[in-house]
Short mmCIF file of C-alpha atoms in Angstrom, two decimals:
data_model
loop_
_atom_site.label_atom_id
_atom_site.label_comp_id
_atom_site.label_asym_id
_atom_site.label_seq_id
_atom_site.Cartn_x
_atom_site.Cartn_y
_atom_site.Cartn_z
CA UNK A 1 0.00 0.00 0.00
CA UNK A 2 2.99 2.07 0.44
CA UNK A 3 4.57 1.78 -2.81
CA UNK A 4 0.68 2.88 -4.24
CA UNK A 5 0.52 6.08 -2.28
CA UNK A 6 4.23 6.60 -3.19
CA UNK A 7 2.72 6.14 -6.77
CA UNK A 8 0.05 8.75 -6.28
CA UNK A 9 2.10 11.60 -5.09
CA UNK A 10 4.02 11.42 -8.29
CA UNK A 11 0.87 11.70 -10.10
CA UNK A 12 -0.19 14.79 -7.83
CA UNK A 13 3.47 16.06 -8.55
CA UNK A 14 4.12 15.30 -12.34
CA UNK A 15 0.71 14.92 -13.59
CA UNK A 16 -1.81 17.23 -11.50
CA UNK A 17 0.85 19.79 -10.76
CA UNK A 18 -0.08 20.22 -7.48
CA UNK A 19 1.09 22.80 -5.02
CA UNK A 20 4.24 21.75 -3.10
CA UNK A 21 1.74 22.00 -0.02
CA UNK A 22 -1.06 19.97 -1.11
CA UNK A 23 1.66 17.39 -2.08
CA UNK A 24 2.59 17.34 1.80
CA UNK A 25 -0.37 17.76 3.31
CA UNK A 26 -2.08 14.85 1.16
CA UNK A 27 0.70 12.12 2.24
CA UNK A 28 0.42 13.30 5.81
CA UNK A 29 -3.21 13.05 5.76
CA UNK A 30 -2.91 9.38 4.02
CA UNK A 31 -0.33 8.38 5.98
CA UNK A 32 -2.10 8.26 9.02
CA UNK A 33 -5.01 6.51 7.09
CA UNK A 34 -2.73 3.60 6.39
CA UNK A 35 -2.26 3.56 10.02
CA UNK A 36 -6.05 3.51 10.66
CA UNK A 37 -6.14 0.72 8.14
CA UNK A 38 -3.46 -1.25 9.44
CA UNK A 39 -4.85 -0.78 13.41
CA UNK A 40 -7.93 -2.54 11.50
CA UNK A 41 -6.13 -4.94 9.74
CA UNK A 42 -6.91 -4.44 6.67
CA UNK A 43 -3.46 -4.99 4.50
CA UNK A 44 -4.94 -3.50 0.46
CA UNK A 45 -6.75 -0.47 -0.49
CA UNK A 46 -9.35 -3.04 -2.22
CA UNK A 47 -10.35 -4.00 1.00
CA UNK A 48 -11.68 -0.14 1.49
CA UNK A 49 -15.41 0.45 1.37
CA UNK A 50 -17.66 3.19 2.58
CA UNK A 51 -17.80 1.79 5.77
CA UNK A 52 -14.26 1.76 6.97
CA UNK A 53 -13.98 5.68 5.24
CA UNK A 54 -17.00 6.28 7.52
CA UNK A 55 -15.14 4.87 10.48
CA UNK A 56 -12.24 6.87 9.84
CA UNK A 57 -14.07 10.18 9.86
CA UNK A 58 -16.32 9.50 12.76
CA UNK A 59 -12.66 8.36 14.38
CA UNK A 60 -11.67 12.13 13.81
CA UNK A 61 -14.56 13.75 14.98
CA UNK A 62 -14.78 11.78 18.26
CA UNK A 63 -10.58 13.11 18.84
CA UNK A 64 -12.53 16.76 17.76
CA UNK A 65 -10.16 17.14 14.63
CA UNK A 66 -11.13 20.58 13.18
CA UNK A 67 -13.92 20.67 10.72
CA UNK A 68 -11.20 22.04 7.89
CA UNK A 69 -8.77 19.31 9.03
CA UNK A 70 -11.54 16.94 8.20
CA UNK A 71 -12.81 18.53 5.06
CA UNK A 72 -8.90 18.24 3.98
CA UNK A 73 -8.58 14.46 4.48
CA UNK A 74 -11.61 13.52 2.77
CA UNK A 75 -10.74 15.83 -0.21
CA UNK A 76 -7.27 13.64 0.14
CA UNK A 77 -8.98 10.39 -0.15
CA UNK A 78 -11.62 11.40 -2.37
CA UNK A 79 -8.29 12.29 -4.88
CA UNK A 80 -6.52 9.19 -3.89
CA UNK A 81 -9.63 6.62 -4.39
CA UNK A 82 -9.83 8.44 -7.61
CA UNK A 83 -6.40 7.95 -8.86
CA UNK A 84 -6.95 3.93 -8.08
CA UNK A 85 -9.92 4.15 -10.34
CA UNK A 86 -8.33 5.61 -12.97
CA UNK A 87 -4.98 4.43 -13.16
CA UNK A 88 -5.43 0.87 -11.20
CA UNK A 89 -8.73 -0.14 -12.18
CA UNK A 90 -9.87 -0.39 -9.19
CA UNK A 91 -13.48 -1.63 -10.07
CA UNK A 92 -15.18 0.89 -7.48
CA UNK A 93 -14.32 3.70 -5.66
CA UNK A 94 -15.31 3.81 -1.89
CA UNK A 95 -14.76 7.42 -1.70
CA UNK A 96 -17.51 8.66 -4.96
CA UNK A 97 -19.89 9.40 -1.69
CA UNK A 98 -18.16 10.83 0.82
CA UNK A 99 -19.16 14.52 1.48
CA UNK A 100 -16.82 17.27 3.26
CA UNK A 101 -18.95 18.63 6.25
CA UNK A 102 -19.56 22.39 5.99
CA UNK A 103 -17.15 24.63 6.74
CA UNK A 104 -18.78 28.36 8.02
CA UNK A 105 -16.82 30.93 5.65
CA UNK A 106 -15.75 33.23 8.45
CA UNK A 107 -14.62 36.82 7.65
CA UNK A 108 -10.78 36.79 7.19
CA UNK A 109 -8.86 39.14 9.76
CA UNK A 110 -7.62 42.58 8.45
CA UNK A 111 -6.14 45.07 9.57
CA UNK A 112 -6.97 48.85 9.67
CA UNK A 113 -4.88 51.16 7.39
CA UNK A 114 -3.18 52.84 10.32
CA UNK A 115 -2.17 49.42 12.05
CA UNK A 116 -0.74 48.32 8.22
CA UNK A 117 1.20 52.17 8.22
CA UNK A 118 2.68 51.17 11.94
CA UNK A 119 3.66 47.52 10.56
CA UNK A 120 5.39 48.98 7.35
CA UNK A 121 7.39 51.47 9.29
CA UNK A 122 9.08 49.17 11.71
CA UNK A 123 11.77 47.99 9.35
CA UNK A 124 13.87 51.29 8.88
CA UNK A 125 15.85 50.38 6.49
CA UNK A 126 19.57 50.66 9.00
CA UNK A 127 20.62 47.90 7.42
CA UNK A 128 20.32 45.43 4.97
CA UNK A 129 17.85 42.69 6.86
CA UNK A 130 16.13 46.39 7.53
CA UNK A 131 16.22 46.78 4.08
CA UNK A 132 15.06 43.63 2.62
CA UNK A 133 12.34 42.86 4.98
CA UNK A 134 10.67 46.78 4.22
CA UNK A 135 10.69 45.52 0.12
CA UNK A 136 9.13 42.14 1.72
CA UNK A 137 6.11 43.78 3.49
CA UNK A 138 5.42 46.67 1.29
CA UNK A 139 5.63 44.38 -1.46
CA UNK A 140 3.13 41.93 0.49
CA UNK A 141 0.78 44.97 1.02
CA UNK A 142 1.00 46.05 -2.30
CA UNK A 143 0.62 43.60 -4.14
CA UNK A 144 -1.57 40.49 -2.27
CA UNK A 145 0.62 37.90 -3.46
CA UNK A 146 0.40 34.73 -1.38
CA UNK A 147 3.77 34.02 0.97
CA UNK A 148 4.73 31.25 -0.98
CA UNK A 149 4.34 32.95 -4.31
CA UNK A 150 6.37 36.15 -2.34
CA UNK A 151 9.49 33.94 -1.29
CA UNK A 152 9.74 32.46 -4.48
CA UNK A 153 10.06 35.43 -6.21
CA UNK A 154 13.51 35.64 -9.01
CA UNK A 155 14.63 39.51 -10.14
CA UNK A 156 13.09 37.90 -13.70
CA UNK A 157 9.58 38.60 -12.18
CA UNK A 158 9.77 42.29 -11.23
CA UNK A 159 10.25 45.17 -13.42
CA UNK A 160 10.15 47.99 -10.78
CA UNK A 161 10.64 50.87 -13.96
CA UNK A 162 7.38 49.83 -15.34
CA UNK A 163 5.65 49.03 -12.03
CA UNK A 164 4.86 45.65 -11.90
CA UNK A 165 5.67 41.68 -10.95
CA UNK A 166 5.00 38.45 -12.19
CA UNK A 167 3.40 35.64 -10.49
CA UNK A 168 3.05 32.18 -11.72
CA UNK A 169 1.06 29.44 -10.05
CA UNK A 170 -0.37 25.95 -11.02
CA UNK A 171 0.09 27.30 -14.39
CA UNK A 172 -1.42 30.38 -14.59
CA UNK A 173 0.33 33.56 -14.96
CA UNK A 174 -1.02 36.86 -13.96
CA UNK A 175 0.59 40.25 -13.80
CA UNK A 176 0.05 42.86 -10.42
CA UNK A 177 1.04 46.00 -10.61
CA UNK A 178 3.26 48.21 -7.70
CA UNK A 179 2.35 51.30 -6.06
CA UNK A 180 4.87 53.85 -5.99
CA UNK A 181 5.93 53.48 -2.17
CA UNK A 182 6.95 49.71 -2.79
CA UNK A 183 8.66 50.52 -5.87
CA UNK A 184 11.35 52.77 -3.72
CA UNK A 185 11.40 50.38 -1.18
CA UNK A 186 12.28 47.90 -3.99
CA UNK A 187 14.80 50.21 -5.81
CA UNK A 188 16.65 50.66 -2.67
CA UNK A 189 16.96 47.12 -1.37
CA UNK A 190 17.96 45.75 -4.85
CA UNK A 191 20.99 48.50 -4.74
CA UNK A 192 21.83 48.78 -1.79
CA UNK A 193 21.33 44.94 0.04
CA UNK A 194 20.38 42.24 -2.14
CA UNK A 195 23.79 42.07 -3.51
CA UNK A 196 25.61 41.53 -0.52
CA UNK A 197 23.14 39.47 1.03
CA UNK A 198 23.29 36.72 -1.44
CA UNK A 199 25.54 33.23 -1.18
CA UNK A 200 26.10 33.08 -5.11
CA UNK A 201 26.23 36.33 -7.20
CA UNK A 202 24.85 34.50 -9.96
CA UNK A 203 21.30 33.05 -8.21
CA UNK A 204 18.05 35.14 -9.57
CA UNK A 205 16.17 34.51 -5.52
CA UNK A 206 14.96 38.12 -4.83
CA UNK A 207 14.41 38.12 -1.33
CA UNK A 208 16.79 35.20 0.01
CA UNK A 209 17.44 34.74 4.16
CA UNK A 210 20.98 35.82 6.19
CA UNK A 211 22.46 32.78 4.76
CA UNK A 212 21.88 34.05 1.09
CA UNK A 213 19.68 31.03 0.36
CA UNK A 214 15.86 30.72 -0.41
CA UNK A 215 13.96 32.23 2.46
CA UNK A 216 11.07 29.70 3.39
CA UNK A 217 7.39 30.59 4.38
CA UNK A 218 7.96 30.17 7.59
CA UNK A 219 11.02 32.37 8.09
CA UNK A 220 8.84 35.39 6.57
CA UNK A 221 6.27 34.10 9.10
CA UNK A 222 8.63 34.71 11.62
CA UNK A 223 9.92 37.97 10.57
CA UNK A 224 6.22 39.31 10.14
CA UNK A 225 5.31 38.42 13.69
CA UNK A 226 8.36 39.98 15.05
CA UNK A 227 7.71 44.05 13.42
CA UNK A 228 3.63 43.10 14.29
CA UNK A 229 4.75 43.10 18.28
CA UNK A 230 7.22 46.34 17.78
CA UNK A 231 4.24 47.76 16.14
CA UNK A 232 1.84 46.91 18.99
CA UNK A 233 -0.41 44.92 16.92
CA UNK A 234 -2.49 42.36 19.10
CA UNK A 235 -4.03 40.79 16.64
CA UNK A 236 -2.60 37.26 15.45
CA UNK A 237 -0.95 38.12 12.07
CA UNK A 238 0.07 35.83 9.52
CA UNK A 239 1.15 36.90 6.03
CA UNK A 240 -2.33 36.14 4.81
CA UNK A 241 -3.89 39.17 7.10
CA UNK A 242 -1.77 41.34 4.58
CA UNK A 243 -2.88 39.92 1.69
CA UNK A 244 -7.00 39.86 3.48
CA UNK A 245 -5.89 43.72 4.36
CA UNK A 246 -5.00 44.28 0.80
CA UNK A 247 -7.85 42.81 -0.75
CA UNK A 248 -10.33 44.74 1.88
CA UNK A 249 -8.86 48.30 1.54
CA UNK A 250 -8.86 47.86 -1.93
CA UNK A 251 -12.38 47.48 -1.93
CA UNK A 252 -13.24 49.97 0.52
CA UNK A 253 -12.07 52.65 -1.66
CA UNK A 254 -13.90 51.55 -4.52
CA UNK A 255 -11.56 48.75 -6.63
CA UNK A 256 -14.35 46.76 -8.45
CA UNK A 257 -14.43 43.16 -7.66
CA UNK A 258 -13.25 41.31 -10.78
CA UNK A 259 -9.80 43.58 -10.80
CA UNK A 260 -9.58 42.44 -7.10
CA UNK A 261 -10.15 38.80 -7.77
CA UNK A 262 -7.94 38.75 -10.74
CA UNK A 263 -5.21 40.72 -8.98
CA UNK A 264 -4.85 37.74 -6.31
CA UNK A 265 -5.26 34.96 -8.53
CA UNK A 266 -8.94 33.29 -7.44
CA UNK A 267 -10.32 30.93 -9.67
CA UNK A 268 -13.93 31.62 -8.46
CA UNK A 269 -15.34 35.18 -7.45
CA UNK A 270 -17.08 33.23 -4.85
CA UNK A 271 -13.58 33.56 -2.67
CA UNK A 272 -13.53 37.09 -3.63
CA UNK A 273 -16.87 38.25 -2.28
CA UNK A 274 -15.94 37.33 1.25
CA UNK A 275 -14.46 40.67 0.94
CA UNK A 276 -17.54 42.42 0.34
CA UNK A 277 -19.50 41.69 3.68
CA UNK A 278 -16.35 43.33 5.61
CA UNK A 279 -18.11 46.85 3.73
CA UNK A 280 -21.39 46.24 4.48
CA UNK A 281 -21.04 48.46 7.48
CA UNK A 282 -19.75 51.09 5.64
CA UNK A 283 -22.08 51.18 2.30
CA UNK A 284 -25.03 51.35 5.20
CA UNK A 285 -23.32 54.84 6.20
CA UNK A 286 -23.00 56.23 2.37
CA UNK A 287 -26.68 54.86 1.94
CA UNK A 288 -27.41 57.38 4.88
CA UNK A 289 -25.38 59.74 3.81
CA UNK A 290 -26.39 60.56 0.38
CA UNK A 291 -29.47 59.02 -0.45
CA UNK A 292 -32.06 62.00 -0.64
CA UNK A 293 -34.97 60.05 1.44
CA UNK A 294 -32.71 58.04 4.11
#
């Protein structure tokens, strides 16, 4: 059963082109359904039916797994059951049935414009870290690019003369432009830091770590939360509030939602309208405002 999940991530890898992160979360998630399987002695995935994939989720929900940690491992066996239809002929698939509980769609946390202002000033640029981590967060901010897509940036994706960067992902390319206070922030890191910040002169990684190698998601994770606390920001930030907090002031001063929704790269405007509710506040108080009978 091994060797068949080994078989599968390949597929996710080489044929699906799957994220590097649904790659890992997927074997985690099966991994520890082999180990369910094997604690019920069941030695082949032909063995599977609705009943043991049943089992397995009520298992989760009695240890109170969380309802999007659940939601994941049935989309991970739904794939997997799917592959061994396909591509092993398996003659049914145990998993056609299974149904992801709902998830409530909560509003994403963002932060107010002044609280983004206090964040972006904390790096002051005294020396190169300084430097590089003010082009990372202004960048973040102005832009909405995902963390992953920001750390894997190359100097071939940015053109800061005509205002703009390049992100690719699952295939799809889409360019977002920069405002003017990132492009300094840019200009000034890629002269003044980048260059002796990097292991090999010839490597195209724009933003890499103190070791001059590819920063990972978590080291930017780690950087943001340490400017949030000089910044007094008690809210629990990850890079995604910057991305929710570009999305939401975009939108608040009037962006229209398809520019929004193509700008971060959603696939369905569904995701995008999440964004919309965070204003309903606020189109309640122009309603009031200018509407003649209010």
């Amino acid at each position: 059963m091994e060797q068949q999940l080994n078989y599968f991530i390949q597929y996710l890898e080489q044929v699906r082109k799957s994220s590097r992160n649904t790659v890992l979360s997927y074997r985690r998630d099966l991994e520890k359904f082999l180990a369910f399987l094997d604690a019920q002695e069941i030695s082949d995935f032909a063995s599977v039916n609705e009943t043991t994939l049943n089992a397995y989720i009520l298992m989760m929900e009695q240890k109170q797994f969380a309802t999007s940690t659940i939601s994941r491992n049935i989309a991970a066996l739904k794939s997997f059951f799917d592959y061994l239809e396909h591509y092993e002929s398996f003659r049914s698939n145990p998993a056609a049935r299974l149904k992801a509980p709902k998830i409530e769609k909560k509003a994403p946390e963002v932060l107010t414009v002044a609280e983004v202002t206090k964040l972006l000033e904390q790096p002051a640029g005294r020396n190169n870290k300084e430097l590089r981590d003010k082009a990372m967060l202004e960048l973040m901010y102005a832009t909405g690019i995902r963390v992953s897509e920001l750390v894997s940036l190359t100097v071939n994706d940015i053109n800061v003369q005509a205002g703009y960067i390049r992100c690719s992902e699952h295939g799809r390319e889409r360019i977002i432009p920069i405002g003017s206070v990132a492009r300094v922030s840019l200009r000034q890191y890629l002269k003044q830091a980048r260059p002796s910040m990097l292991a090999d002169d010839n490597s195209s990684i724009l933003f890499p770590n103190c070791s001059g190698q590819p920063m990972s998601r978590q080291g930017f994770w780690k950087i943001l939360k340490q400017y949030a606390a000089k910044a007094g920001i008690a809210s629990d930030i990850t890079p995604h509030t910057l991305r929710h907090s570009f999305a939401a002031h975009l939108l608040e001063n009037g962006a229209d939602l398809r520019s929004v929704q193509e700008m971060l790269g959603h696939s369905d405007i569904s995701t995008t309208q999440i964004y919309l509710k965070m204003n309903t506040g606020r189109i309640r108080d122009i309603y009031s405002n200018t509407h003649p009978r209010a």
